Coordinates of C-alpha atoms and ligand atoms in Angstrom, one line a residue:
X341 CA -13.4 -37.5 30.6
X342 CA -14.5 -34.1 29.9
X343 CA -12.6 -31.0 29.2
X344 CA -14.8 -27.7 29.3
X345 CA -13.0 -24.6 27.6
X346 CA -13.4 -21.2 25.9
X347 CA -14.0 -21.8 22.1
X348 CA -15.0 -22.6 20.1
X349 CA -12.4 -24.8 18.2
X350 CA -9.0 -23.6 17.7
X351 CA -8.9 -20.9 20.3
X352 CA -5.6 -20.8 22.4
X353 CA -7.4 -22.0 24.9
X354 CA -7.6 -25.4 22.8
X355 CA -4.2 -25.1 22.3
X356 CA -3.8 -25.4 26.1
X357 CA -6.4 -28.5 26.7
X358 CA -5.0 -30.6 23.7
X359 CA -1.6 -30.1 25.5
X360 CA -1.7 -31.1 28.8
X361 CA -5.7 -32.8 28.5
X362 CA -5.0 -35.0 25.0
X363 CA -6.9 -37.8 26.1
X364 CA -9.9 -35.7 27.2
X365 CA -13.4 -34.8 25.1
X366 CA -13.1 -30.8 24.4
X367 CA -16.4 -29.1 25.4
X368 CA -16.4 -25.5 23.8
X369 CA -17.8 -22.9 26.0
X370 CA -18.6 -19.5 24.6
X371 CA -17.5 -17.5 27.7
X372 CA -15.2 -18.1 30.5
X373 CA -18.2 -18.7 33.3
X374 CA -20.1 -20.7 31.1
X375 CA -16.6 -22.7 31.4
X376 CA -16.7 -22.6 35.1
X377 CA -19.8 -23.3 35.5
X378 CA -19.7 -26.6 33.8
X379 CA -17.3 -27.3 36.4
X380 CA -19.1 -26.6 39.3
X381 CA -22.2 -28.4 38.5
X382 CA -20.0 -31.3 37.1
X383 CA -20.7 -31.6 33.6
X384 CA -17.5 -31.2 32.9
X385 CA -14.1 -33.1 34.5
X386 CA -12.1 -30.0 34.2
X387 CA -12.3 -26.3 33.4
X388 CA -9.6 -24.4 31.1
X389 CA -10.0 -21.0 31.2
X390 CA -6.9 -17.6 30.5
X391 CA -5.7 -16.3 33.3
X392 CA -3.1 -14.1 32.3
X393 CA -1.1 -12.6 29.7
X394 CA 2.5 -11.4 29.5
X395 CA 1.6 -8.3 27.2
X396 CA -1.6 -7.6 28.6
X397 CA -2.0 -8.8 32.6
X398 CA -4.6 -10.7 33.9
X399 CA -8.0 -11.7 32.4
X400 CA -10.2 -10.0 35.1
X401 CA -13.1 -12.3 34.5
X402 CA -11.0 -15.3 35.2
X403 CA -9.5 -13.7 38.4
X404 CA -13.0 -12.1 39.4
X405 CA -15.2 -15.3 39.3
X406 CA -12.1 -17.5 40.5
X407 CA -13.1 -15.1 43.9
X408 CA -16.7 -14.4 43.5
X409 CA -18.2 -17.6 41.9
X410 CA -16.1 -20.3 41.6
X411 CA -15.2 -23.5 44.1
X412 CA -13.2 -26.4 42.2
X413 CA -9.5 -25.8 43.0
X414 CA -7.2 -24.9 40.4
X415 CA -5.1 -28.3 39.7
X416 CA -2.4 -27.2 37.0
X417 CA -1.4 -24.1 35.0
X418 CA 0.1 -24.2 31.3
X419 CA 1.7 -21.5 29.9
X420 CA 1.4 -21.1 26.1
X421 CA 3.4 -19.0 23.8
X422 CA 1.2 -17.1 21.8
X423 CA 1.7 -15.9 17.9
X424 CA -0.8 -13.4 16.7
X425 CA -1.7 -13.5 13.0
X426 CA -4.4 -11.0 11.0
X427 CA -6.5 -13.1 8.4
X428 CA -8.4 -12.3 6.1
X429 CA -11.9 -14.5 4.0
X430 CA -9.1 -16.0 1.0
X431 CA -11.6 -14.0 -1.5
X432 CA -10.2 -10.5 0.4
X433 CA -6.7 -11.5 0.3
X434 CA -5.5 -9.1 -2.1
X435 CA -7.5 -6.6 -0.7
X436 CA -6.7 -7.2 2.7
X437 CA -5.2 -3.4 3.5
X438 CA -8.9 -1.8 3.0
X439 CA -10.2 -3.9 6.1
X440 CA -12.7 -1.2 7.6
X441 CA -12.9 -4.0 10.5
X442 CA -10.9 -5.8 12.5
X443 CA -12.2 -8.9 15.0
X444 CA -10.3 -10.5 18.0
X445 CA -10.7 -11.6 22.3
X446 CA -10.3 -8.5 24.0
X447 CA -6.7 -9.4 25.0
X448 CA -5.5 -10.4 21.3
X449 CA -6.6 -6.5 20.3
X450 CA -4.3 -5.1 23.0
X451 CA -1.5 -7.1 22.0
X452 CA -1.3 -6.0 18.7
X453 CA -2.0 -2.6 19.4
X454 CA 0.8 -0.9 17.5
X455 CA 0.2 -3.1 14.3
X456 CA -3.1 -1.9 14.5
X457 CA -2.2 2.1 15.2
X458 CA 0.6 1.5 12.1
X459 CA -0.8 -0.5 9.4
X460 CA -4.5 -0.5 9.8
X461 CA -4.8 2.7 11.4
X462 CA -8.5 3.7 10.8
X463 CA -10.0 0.5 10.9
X464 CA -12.5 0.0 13.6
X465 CA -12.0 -3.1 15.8
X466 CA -14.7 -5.5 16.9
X467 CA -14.7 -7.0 20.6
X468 CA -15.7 -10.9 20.5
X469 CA -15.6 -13.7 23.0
X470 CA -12.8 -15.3 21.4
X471 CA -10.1 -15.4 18.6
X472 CA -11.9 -18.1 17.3
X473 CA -15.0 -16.6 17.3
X474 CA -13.2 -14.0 15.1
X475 CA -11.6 -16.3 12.6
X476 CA -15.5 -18.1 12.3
X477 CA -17.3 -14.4 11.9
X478 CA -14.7 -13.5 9.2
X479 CA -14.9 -16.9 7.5
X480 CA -18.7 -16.5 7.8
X481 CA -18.6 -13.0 6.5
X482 CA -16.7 -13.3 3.0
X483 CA -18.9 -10.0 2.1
X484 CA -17.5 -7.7 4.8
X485 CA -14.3 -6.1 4.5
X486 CA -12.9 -7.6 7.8
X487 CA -10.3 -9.6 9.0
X488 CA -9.3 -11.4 12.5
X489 CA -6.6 -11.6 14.9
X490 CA -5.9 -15.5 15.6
X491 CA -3.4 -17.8 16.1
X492 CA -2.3 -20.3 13.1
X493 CA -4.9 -23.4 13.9
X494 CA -8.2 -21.1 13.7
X495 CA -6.7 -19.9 10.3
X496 CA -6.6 -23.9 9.3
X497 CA -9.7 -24.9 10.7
X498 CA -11.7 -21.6 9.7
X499 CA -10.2 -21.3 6.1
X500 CA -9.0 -18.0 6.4
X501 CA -5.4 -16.8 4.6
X502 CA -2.9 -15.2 7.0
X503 CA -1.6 -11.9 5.9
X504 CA 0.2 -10.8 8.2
X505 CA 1.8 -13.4 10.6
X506 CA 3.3 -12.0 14.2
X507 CA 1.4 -8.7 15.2
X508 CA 1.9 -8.7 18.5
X509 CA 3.7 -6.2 19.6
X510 CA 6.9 -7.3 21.6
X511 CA 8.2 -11.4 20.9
X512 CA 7.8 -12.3 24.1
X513 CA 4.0 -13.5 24.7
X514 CA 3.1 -16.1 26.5
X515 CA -0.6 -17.0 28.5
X516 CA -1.0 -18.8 31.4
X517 CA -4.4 -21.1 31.6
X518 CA -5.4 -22.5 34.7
X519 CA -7.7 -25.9 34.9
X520 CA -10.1 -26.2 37.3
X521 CA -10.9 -29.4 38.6
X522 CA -13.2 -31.3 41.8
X523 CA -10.3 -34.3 40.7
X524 CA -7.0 -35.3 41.2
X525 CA -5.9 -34.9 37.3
X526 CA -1.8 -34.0 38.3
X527 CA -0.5 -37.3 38.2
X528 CA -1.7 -37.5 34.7
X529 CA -0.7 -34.4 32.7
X530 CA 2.8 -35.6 31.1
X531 CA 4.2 -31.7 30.1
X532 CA 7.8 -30.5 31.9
X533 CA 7.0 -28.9 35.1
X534 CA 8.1 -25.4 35.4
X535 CA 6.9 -24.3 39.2
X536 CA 4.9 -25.4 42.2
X537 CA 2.4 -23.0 43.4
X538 CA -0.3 -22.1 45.7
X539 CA -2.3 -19.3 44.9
X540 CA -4.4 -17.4 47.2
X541 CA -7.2 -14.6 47.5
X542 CA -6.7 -12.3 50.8
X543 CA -9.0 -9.9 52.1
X544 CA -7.8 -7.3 54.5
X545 CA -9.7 -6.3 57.3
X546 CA -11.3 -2.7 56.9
X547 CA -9.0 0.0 57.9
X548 CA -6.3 -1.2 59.4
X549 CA -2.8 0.3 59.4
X550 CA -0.1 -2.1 57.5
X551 CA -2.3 -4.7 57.3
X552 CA -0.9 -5.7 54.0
X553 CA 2.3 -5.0 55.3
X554 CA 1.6 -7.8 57.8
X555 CA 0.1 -10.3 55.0
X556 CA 3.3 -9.9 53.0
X557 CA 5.5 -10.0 56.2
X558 CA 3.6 -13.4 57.0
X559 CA 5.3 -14.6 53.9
X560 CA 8.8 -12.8 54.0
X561 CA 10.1 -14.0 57.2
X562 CA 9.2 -17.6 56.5
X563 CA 11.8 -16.9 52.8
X564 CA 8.7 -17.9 51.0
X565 CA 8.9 -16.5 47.4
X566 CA 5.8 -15.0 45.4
X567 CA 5.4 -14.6 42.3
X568 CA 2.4 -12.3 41.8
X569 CA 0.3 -10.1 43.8
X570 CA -2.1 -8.2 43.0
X571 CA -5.2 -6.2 44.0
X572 CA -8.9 -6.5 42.2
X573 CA -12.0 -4.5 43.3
X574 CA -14.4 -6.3 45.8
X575 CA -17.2 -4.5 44.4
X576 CA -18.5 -3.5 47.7
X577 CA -17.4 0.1 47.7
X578 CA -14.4 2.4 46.1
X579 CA -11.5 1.5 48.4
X580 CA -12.5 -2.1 48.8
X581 CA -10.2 -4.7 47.8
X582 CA -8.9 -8.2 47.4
X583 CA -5.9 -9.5 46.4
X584 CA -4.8 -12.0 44.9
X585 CA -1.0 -13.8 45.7
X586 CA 0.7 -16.5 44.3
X587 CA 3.3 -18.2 46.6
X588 CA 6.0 -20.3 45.1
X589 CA 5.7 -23.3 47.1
X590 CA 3.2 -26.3 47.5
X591 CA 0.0 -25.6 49.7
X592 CA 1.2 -28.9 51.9
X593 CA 3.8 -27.5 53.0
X594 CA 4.3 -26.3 56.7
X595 CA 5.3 -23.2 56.5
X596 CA 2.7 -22.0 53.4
X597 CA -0.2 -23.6 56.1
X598 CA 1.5 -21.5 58.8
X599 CA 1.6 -18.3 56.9
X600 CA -2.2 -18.7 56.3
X601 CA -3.0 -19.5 59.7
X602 CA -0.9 -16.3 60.5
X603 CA -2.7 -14.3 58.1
X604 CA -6.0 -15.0 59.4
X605 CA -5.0 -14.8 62.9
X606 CA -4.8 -10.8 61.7
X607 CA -8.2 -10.3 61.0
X608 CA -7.6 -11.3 57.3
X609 CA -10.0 -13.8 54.9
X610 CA -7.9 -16.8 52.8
X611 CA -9.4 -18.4 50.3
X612 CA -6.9 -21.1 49.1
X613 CA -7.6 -21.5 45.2
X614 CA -5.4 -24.7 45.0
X615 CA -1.6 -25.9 44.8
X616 CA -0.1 -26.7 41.5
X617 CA 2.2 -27.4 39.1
X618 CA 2.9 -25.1 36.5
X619 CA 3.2 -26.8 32.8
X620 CA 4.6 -25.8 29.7
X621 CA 2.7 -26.5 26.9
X622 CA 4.2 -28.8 24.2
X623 CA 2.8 -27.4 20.8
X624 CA 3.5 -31.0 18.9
X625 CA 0.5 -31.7 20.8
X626 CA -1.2 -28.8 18.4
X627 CA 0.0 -30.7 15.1
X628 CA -1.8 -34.0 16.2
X629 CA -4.8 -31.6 16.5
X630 CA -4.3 -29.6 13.5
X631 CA -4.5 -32.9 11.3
X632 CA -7.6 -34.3 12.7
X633 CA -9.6 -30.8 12.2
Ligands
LIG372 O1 -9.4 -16.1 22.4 C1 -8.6 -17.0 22.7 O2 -8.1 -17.7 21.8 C2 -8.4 -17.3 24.0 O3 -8.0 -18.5 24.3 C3 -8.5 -16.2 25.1 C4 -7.2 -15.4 25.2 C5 -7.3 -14.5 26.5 O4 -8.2 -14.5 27.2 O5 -6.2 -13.9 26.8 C6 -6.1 -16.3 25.4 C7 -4.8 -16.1 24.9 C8 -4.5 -14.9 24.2 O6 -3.8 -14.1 25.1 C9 -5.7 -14.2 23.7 C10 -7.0 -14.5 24.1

């Protein structure tokens, strides 16, 4: 079996699939819907893709293609803790406070904002696909003075030194990754469940008084927790939105199915992205890994 996810090697997003997908061939993608893509047209089993960050929120692109683009239902979520480390080609180690650049994912740059703003204030930073797309591009690169922000394996696999382990800016920082699947994989991922959760994209109807009111009402009365919600552009117009609601409960049961039917009884549109467990990831998983490069 196939696992399709945002590389290439070494990315957290590895981390995630070599967790709760050991048995499954890893795919690198360079994006995330080039990831779920494969999916769709089945070249791939399952999709692992970021979804959201405890530092930084949700990756929009995720969330926006999950709505826009994307059909396979989400079939399990693992949550990764997530180290940050700035490193450096090994022949700029000495050197490595005169980095004039600094590479990382979007998301990795934000978290370490305030190490960047302290000790590297004045270097300019460079937006790439992936952390591990920064640790290759330094590794790559020995001439430039630049270094990346990556976790520990893409310092192993890309020869890089670390010099400067745990950037990011508060201890607590953790991703979710969702994998998207056309299967039935559940019964087969052996991590500690955490949750059970449906997750759903509502659309209100235009201009209607407490019509969100009524969506989370559906919910309330029926003692069903959330989790999340929140509210992403439609693109159709300023004003126009969908959002996005995570209910703490499978999608079987009763009274999630009830809700739903409630909701679009209202006038609203539901599109069910799947029911779920939620994993956490078991990082001996990353050693095995780690020692077959
Ligand atoms: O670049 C990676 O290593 C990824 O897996 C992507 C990603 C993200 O999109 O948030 C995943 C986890 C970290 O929060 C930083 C980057």
């Amino acid at each position: 079996m196939k696992a399709g996810y945002l590389g290439p090697k070494a990315t957290f997003t590895d981390i995630a699939v070599q967790s709760a997908f050991p048995w499954m061939e890893r795919i690198p993608f360079e994006t995330i819907p080039d990831c779920l893509d494969a999916v769709n047209a089945n070249q791939v089993d399952v999709a692992v893709v970021p979804l959201e960050n405890t530092l930084e929120g949700s990756v929009h692109l995720t969330v926006d293609y999950l709505y826009h683009e994307s059909n396979p239902p989400i079939v399990a979520e693992i949550t990764v803790p997530i180290q940050q480390h700035l490193m450096v080609h090994p022949e700029n180690q000495e050197s490595w406070r005169e980095t004039e650049k600094v590479f990382s994912h979007p998301h990795a740059i934000a978290q370490c904002h305030k190490f960047l703003h302290g000790d590297l204030r004045g270097a300019s930073v460079g937006q790439v696909t992936s952390t591990a797309a920064a640790a290759k591009y330094v590794s790559d690169h020995p001439e430039l003075k630049a270094a990346a922000i990556a976790n520990e394996l893409a310092a192993e696999k890309y020869q890089l030194s670390i010099v400067k382990r745990n950037i990011h800016d508060l201890p607590y920082n953790h991703t979710r990754f969702i994998a998207v699947s056309s299967q039935t994989l559940q019964k087969e991922i052996k991590l500690n469940v955490s949750h059970i959760k449906t997750t759903v994209m509502v659309t209100l109807p235009s201009d209607r008084a407490g019509a969100l009111h009524q969506v989370l009402s559906a919910f309330a009365w029926r003692s069903l927790n959330l989790s999340k919600i929140e509210s992403r552009p439609l693109k159709t117009g300023l004003g126009n939105y969908f959002f996005m609601i995570d209910i703490l409960a499978n999608s079987e049961n009763l009274l999630v199915q009830n809700a739903i039917q409630e909701i679009e009884a209202i006038g609203c549109t539901v599109k069910v992205l799947g029911g779920y467990a939620s994993y956490e990831a078991d990082l001996t998983a990353r050693k095995a890994y780690s020692s077959m490069g």
